[in-house]
XYZ file of C-alpha atoms in Angstrom:
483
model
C -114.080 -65.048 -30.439
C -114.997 -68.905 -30.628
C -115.014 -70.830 -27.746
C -112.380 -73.158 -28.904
C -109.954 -70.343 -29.476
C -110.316 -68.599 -26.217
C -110.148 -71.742 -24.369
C -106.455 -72.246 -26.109
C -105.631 -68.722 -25.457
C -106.614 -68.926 -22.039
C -105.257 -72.290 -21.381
C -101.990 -70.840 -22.172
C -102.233 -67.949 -20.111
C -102.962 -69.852 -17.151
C -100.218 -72.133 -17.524
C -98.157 -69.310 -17.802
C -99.486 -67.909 -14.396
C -98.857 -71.514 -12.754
C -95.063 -72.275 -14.363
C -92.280 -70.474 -12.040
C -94.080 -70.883 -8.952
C -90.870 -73.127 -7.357
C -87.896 -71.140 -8.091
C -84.427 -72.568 -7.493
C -82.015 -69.406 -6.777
C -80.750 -69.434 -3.115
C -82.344 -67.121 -1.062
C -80.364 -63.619 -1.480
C -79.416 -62.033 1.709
C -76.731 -58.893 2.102
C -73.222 -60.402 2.985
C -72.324 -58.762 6.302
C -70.094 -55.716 6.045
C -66.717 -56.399 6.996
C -66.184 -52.570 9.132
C -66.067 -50.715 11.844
C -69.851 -49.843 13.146
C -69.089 -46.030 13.347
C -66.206 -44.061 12.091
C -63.315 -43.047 13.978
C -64.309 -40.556 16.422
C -61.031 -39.066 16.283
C -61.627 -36.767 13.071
C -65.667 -37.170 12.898
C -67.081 -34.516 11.663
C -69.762 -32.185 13.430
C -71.991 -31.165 10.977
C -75.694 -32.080 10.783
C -76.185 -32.101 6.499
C -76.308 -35.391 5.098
C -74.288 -35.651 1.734
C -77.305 -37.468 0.051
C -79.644 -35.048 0.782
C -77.806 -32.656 -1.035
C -77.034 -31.537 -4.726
C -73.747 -30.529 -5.768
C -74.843 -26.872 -6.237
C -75.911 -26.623 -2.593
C -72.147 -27.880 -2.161
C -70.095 -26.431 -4.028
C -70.314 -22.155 -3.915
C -68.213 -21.564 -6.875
C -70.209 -19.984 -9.742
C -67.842 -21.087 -12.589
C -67.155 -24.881 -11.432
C -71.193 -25.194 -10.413
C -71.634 -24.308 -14.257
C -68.522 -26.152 -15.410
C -69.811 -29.394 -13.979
C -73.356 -29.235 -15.449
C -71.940 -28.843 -18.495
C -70.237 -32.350 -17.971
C -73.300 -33.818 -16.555
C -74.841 -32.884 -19.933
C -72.311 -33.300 -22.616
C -69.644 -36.046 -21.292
C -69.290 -38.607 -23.425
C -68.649 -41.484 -20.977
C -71.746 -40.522 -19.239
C -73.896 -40.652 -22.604
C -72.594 -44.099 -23.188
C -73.392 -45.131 -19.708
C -76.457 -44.156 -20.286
C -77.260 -46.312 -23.145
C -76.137 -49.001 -21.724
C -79.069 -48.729 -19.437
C -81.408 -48.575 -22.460
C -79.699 -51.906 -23.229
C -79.681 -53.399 -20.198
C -83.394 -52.384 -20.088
C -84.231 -53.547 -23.457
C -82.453 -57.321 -22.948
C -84.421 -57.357 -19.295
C -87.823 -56.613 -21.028
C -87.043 -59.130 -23.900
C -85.902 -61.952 -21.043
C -89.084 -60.892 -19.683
C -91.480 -61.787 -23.066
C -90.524 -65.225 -22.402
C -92.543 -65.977 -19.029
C -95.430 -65.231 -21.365
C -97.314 -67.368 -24.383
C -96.780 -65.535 -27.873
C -100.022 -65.911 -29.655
C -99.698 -65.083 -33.354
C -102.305 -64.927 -36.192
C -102.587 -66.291 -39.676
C -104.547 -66.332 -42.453
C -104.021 -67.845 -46.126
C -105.812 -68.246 -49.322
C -104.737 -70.387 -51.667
C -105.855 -71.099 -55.621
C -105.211 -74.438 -57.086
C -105.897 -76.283 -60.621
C -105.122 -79.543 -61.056
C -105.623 -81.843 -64.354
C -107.313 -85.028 -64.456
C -104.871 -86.511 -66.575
C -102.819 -86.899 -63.656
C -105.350 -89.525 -61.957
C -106.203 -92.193 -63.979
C -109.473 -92.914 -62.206
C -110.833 -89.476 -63.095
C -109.416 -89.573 -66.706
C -111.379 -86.885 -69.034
C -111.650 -89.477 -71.576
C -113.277 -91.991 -70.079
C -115.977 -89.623 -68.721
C -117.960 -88.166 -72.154
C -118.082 -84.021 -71.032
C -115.577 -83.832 -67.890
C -113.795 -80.931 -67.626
C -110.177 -81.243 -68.649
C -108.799 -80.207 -65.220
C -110.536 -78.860 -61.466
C -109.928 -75.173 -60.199
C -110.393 -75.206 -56.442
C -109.936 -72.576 -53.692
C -108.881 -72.756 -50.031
C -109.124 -69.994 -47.250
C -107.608 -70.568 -43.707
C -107.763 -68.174 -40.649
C -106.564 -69.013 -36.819
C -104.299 -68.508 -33.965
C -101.467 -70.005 -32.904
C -98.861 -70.974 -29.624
C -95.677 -72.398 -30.889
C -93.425 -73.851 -28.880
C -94.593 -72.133 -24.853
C -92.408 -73.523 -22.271
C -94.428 -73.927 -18.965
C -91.837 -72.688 -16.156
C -92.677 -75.784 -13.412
C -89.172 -75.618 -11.909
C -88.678 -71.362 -12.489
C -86.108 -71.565 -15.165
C -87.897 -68.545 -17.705
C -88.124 -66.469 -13.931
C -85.050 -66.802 -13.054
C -83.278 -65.774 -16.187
C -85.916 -62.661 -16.189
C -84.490 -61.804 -12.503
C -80.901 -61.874 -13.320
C -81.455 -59.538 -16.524
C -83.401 -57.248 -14.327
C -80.506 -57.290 -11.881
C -78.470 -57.013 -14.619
C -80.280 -53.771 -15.710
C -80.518 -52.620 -11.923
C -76.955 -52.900 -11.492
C -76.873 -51.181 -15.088
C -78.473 -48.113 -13.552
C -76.776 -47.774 -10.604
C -73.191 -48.284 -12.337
C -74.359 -45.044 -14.187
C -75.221 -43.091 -11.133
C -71.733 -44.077 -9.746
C -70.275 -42.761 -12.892
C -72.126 -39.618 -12.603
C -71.030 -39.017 -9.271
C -67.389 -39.948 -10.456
C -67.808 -37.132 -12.997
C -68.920 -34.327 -10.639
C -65.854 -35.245 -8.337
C -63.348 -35.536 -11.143
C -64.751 -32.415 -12.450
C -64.320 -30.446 -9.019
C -60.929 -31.914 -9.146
C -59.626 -30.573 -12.804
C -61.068 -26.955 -11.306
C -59.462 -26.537 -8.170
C -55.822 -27.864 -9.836
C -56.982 -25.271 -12.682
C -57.651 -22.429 -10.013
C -53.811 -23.628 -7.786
C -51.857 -23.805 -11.502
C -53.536 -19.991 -11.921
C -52.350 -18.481 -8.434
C -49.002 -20.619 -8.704
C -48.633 -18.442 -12.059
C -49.833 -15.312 -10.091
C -47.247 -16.013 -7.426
C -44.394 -16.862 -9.587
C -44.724 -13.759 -11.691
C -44.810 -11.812 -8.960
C -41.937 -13.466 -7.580
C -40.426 -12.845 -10.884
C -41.245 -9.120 -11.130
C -39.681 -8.968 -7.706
C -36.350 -10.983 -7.920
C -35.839 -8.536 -11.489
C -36.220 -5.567 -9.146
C -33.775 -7.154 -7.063
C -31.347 -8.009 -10.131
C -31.794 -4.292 -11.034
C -30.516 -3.390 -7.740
C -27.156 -5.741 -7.792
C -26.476 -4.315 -10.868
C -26.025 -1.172 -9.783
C -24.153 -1.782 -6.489
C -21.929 -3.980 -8.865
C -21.130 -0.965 -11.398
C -20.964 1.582 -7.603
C -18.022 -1.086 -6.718
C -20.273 -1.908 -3.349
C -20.525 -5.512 -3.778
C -18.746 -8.169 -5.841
C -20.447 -9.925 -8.791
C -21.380 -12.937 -6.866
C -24.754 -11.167 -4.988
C -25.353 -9.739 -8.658
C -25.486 -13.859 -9.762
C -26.837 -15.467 -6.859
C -29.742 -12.336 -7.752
C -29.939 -13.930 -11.080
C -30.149 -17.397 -10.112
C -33.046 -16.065 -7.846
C -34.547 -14.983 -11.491
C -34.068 -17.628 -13.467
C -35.479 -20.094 -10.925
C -38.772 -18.013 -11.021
C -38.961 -18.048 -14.793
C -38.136 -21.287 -14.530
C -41.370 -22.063 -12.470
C -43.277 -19.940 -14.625
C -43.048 -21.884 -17.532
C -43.463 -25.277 -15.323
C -46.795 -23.470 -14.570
C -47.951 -22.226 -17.993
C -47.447 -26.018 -19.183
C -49.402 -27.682 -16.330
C -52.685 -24.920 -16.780
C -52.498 -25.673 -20.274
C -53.220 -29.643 -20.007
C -55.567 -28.900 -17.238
C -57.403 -27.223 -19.265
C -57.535 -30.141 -22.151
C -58.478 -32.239 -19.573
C -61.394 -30.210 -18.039
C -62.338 -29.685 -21.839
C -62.470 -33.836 -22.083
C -64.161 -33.508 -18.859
C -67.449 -31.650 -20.176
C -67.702 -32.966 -23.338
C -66.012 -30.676 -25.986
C -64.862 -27.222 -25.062
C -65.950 -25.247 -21.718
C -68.828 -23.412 -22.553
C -68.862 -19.182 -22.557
C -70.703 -17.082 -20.531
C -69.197 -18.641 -17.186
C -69.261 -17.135 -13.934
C -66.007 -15.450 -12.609
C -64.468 -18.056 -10.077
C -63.443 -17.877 -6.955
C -59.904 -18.123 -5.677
C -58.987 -20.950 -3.202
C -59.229 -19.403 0.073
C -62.828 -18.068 -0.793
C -64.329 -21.340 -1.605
C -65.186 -21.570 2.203
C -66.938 -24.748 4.220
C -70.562 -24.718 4.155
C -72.418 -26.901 4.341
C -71.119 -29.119 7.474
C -71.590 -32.852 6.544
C -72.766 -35.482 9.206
C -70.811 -38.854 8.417
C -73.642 -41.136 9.502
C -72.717 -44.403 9.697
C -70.685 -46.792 7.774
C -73.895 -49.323 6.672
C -75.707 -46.211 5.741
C -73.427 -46.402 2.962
C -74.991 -49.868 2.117
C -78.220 -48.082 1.176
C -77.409 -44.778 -0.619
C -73.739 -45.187 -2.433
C -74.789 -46.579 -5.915
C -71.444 -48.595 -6.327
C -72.069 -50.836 -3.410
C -75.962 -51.229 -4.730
C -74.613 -52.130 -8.346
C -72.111 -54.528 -6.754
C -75.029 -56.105 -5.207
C -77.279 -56.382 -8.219
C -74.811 -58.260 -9.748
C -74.881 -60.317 -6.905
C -78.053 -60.810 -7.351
C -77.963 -61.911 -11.045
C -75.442 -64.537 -9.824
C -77.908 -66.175 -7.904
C -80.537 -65.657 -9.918
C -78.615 -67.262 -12.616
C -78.078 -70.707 -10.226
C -81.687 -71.216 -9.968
C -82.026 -71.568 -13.891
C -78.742 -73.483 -14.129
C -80.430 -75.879 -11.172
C -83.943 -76.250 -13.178
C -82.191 -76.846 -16.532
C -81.329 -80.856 -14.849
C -85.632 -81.269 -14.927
C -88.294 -81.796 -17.610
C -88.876 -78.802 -20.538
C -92.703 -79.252 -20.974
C -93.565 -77.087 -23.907
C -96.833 -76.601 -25.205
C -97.734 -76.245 -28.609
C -101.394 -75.433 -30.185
C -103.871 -73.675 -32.966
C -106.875 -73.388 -33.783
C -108.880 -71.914 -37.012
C -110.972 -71.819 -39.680
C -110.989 -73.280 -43.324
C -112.965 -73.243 -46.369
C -113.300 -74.014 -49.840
C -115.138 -70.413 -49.995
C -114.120 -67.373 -48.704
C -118.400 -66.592 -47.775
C -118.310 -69.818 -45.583
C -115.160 -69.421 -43.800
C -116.012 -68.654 -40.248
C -118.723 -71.375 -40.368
C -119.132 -74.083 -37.297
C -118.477 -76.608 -40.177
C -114.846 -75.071 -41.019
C -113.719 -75.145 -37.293
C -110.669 -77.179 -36.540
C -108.002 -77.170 -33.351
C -105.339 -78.751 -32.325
C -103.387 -79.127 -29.347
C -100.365 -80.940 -27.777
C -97.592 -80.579 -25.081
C -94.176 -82.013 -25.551
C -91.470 -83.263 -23.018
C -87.773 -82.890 -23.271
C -86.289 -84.696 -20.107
C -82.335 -84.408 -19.729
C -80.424 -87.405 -19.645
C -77.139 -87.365 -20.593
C -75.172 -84.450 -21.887
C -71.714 -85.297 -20.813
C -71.620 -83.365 -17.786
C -72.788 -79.766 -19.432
C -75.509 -79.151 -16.977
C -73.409 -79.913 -14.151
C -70.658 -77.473 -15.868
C -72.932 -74.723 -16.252
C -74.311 -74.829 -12.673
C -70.045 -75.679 -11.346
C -69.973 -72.185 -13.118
C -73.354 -70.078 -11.936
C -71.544 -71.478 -8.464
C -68.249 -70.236 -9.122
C -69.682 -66.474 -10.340
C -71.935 -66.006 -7.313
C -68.776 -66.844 -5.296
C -66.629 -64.022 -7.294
C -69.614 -61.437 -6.848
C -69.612 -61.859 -3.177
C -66.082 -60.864 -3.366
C -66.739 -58.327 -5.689
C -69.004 -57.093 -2.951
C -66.775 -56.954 0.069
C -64.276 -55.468 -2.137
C -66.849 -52.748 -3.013
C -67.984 -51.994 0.588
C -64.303 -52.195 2.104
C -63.257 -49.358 -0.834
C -66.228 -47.251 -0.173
C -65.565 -47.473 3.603
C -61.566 -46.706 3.023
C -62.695 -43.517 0.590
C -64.684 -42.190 3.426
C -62.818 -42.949 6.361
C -59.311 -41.272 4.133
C -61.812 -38.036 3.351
C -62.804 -37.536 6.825
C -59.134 -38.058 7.896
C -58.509 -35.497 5.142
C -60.418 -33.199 6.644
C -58.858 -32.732 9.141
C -55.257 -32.999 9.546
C -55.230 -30.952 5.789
C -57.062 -28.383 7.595
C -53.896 -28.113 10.089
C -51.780 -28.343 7.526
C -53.165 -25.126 5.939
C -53.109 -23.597 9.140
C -49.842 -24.486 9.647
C -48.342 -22.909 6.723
C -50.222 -20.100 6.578
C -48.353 -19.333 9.654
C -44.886 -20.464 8.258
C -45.526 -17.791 5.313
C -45.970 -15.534 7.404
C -42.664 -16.272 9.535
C -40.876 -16.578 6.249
C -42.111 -13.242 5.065
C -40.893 -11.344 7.958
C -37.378 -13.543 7.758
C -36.854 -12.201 3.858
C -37.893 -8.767 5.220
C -34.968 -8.992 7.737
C -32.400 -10.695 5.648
C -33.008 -7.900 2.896
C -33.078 -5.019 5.655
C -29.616 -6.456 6.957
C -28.400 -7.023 3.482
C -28.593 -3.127 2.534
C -27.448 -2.344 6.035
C -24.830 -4.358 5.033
C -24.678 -6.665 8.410
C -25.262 -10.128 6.073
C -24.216 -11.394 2.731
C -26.913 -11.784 -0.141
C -26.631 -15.514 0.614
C -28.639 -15.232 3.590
C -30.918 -13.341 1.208
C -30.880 -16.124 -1.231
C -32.274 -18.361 1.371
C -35.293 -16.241 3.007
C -36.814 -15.727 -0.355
C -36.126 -19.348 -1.827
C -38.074 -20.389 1.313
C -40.809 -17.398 1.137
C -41.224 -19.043 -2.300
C -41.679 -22.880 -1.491
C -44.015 -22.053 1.655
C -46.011 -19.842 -0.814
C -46.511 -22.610 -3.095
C -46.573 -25.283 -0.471
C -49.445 -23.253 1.085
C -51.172 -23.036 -2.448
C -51.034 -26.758 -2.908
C -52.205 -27.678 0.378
C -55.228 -25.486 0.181
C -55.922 -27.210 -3.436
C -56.042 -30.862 -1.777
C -57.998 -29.487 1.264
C -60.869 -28.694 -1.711
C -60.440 -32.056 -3.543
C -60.480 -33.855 0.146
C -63.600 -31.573 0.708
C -65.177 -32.647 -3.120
C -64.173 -36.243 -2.406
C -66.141 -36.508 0.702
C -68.982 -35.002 -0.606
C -68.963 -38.370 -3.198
C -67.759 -40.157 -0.797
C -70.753 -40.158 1.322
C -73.535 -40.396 -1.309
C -73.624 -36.666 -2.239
C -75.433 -36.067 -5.316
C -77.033 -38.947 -5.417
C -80.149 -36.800 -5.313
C -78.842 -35.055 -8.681
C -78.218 -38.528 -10.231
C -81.450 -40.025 -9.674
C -83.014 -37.506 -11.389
C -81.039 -37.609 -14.147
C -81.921 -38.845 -17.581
């Protein structure tokens, strides 16, 4: 390459390395977290696993939701779009990018002209005895070219490359959130799925039962043993069963359309058999760390802070647009009059030239734009605190969860058992005839409600247990290996 041309092309290079040494962003620092330093010791949990450590098959032990929720992780719609978005977020940052960098484009042209001397009167064919009529000439060109390179003194080009890299940053951590959203929403769907089933287990059984019982009125009502009201207070009994039963059937039903939403079309054959909610048990044991671990792993809070970030970022180009744009412009070539002596000494020819703009009034737009870049980093620091203070509520109301739903299962699984030895009384006294069927009615209406109670409770024990596990970072192994 000529001397000329790699002196341009090197000129430009090093300018580029000197522009955006000053850059005018404040300095970012991590707002201090507005919590507790530990969590309350009051339902702190014992364990010794840490939730980020861990992927949501080493978490959850049922076969069927385990496959279930890789089957959203691949197919969910939201998450594919999520995840384009951080192809676009990564395209803008590397195009934001180009522009701390010189583009250096080629050229070349070849050009075939004819001209007539009639058309200069000095060189007019009749005055000259013999001249041609009209010249034929040729031209060939060849160089390089920098149009237009601003040199980034005051860090203007840098700091609209760091805020679309924070943008992109934040893009890919929004994503991970999202997947970690998904796996807990998914967990969700299941264990309401795997209640709605037993509730329909229970109330058909119920059913079966409370028709035996009908049966039985009946005949003691054609005998002449009872009057008709214990044959319709059995009936109400019934119907309130069947009554359930459909309630049930309904709510599985749009479960299921939502689980099927949930993992991207329709849930895939070939699943394991599930478990049923008191075999799901509660292993692992998490550790809850502490509350500014969360700062570091949960990829909410890190988004939230990217975007702070890009704020900032975005002040120190707001602050350098009120200075000087130098730009620089050059070229330099070859030309010839024969395509043989193009790249001769004699055809050489360069040029080269900066150019100042310098800002000096605008009616107040610069000052607008950086009242604005203010007025955003301000919002994003809320946005922040806002983030951290959820994330902190989430896992302080999941390890309070833990606990007092845990004596709430325990609880009832003790009032189900009182109730079923009160409805094995009242029906023992009824056919001894000591008691009326009302007293009947009652045992099993409340055998019925703790039965169900109990179900539900053990449900939001498992989505407690699921939330947690999200809560505190878990997966987030899972999610940064994800595409």
């Amino acid at each position: 390459m000529n001397r000329p041309v790699r002196t341009l092309i090197l000129l430009a290079l090093s300018s580029s390395a000197l522009a955006g040494c000053a850059s005018m962003a404040p300095e970012h620092t991590r707002p201090p977290a507005a919590s507790a330093p530990a969590f309350d010791p009051e339902y702190r949990p014992d364990g010794e696993a840490v939730a980020s450590q861990l992927s949501y098959r080493e978490w959850f032990t049922d076969p069927r939701l385990v496959g279930l929720i890789d089957s959203a992780l691949e197919n969910n719609r939201d998450l594919l779009a999520a995840t384009a978005r951080i192809e676009q977020a990564r395209a803008r940052y590397r195009i934001q990018d180009s522009r701390r960098l010189p583009s250096v484009v080629s050229n070349g042209s070849a050009t075939r002209s004819r001209q007539p001397l009639g058309v200069n009167p000095a060189l007019d064919a009749g005055d000259v005895e013999g001249a041609p009529a009209a010249i034929t000439s040729n031209r060939f060109e060849v160089g390089v070219g920098v149009s237009a390179f601003e040199l980034d003194f005051w860090g203007r080009i840098a700091s609209l490359s760091e805020q679309a890299r924070a943008q992109y940053l934040s893009t890919v951590a929004a994503q991970r959130a999202f997947y970690l959203s998904l796996i807990a929403d998914t967990a969700t769907t299941y264990y309401e799925i795997v209640e709605t089933q037993e509730q329909i287990a229970l109330a058909e059984a119920t059913a079966q039962s409370r028709r035996d019982g009908l049966r039985i009125a009946k005949l003691r009502l054609d005998n002449g043993v009872t009057s008709a009201l214990p044959y319709r207070q059995a009936e109400t009994l019934l119907t309130q069963a069947e009554q359930q039963l459909a309630s049930e059937k309904l709510a599985l039903a749009r479960l299921r359309n939502q689980l099927a939403v949930l993992v991207g079309g329709t849930v895939p054959d070939g699943l394991a058999e599930g478990l049923s909610l008191a075999d799901q048990g509660d292993k692992p044991r998490l550790a809850a760390g502490l509350p500014s671990d969360l700062l570091l792993i949960r990829p909410d809070i890190i988004a939230a802070e990217e975007q702070l970030r890009a704020a900032r970022a975005n002040i120190g180009a707001a602050r350098a647009a009120f200075f000087p744009t130098i730009s620089l412009t050059g070229n330099a070539g070859f030309s010839s009059n024969s395509l043989d002596g193009l790249f001769s000494s004699d055809g050489l020819g360069w040029s080269f030239g900066p150019s100042i703009s310098l800002p000096i009034f605008d009616w107040g737009a610069r000052e607008a734009d950086l009242d604005l870049a203010q007025a955003l980093e301000v919002e994003q620091v809320a946005n922040y605190d806002k983030t951290v203070q959820t994330a902190f509520r989430e896992v302080s109301d999941a390890l309070a969860g833990r606990r007092y739903l845990a004596e709430q299962v325990a609880t009832l699984e003790r009032a189900v058992e009182s109730q079923e030895r009160i409805a094995y009384i009242a029906r023992l006294r009824y056919r001894e005839g000591v008691a009326d069927y009302l007293e009947v009615l009652d045992a099993e209406r409340n055998l019925f409600s703790a039965r169900q109670q109990l179900l539900a409770t053990e449900r939001a024990w498992l989505q407690n247990r699921a939330t947690l596990f999200v809560a505190l970072g878990g997966g987030t192994r899972d999610a940064m290996t994800a595409p």
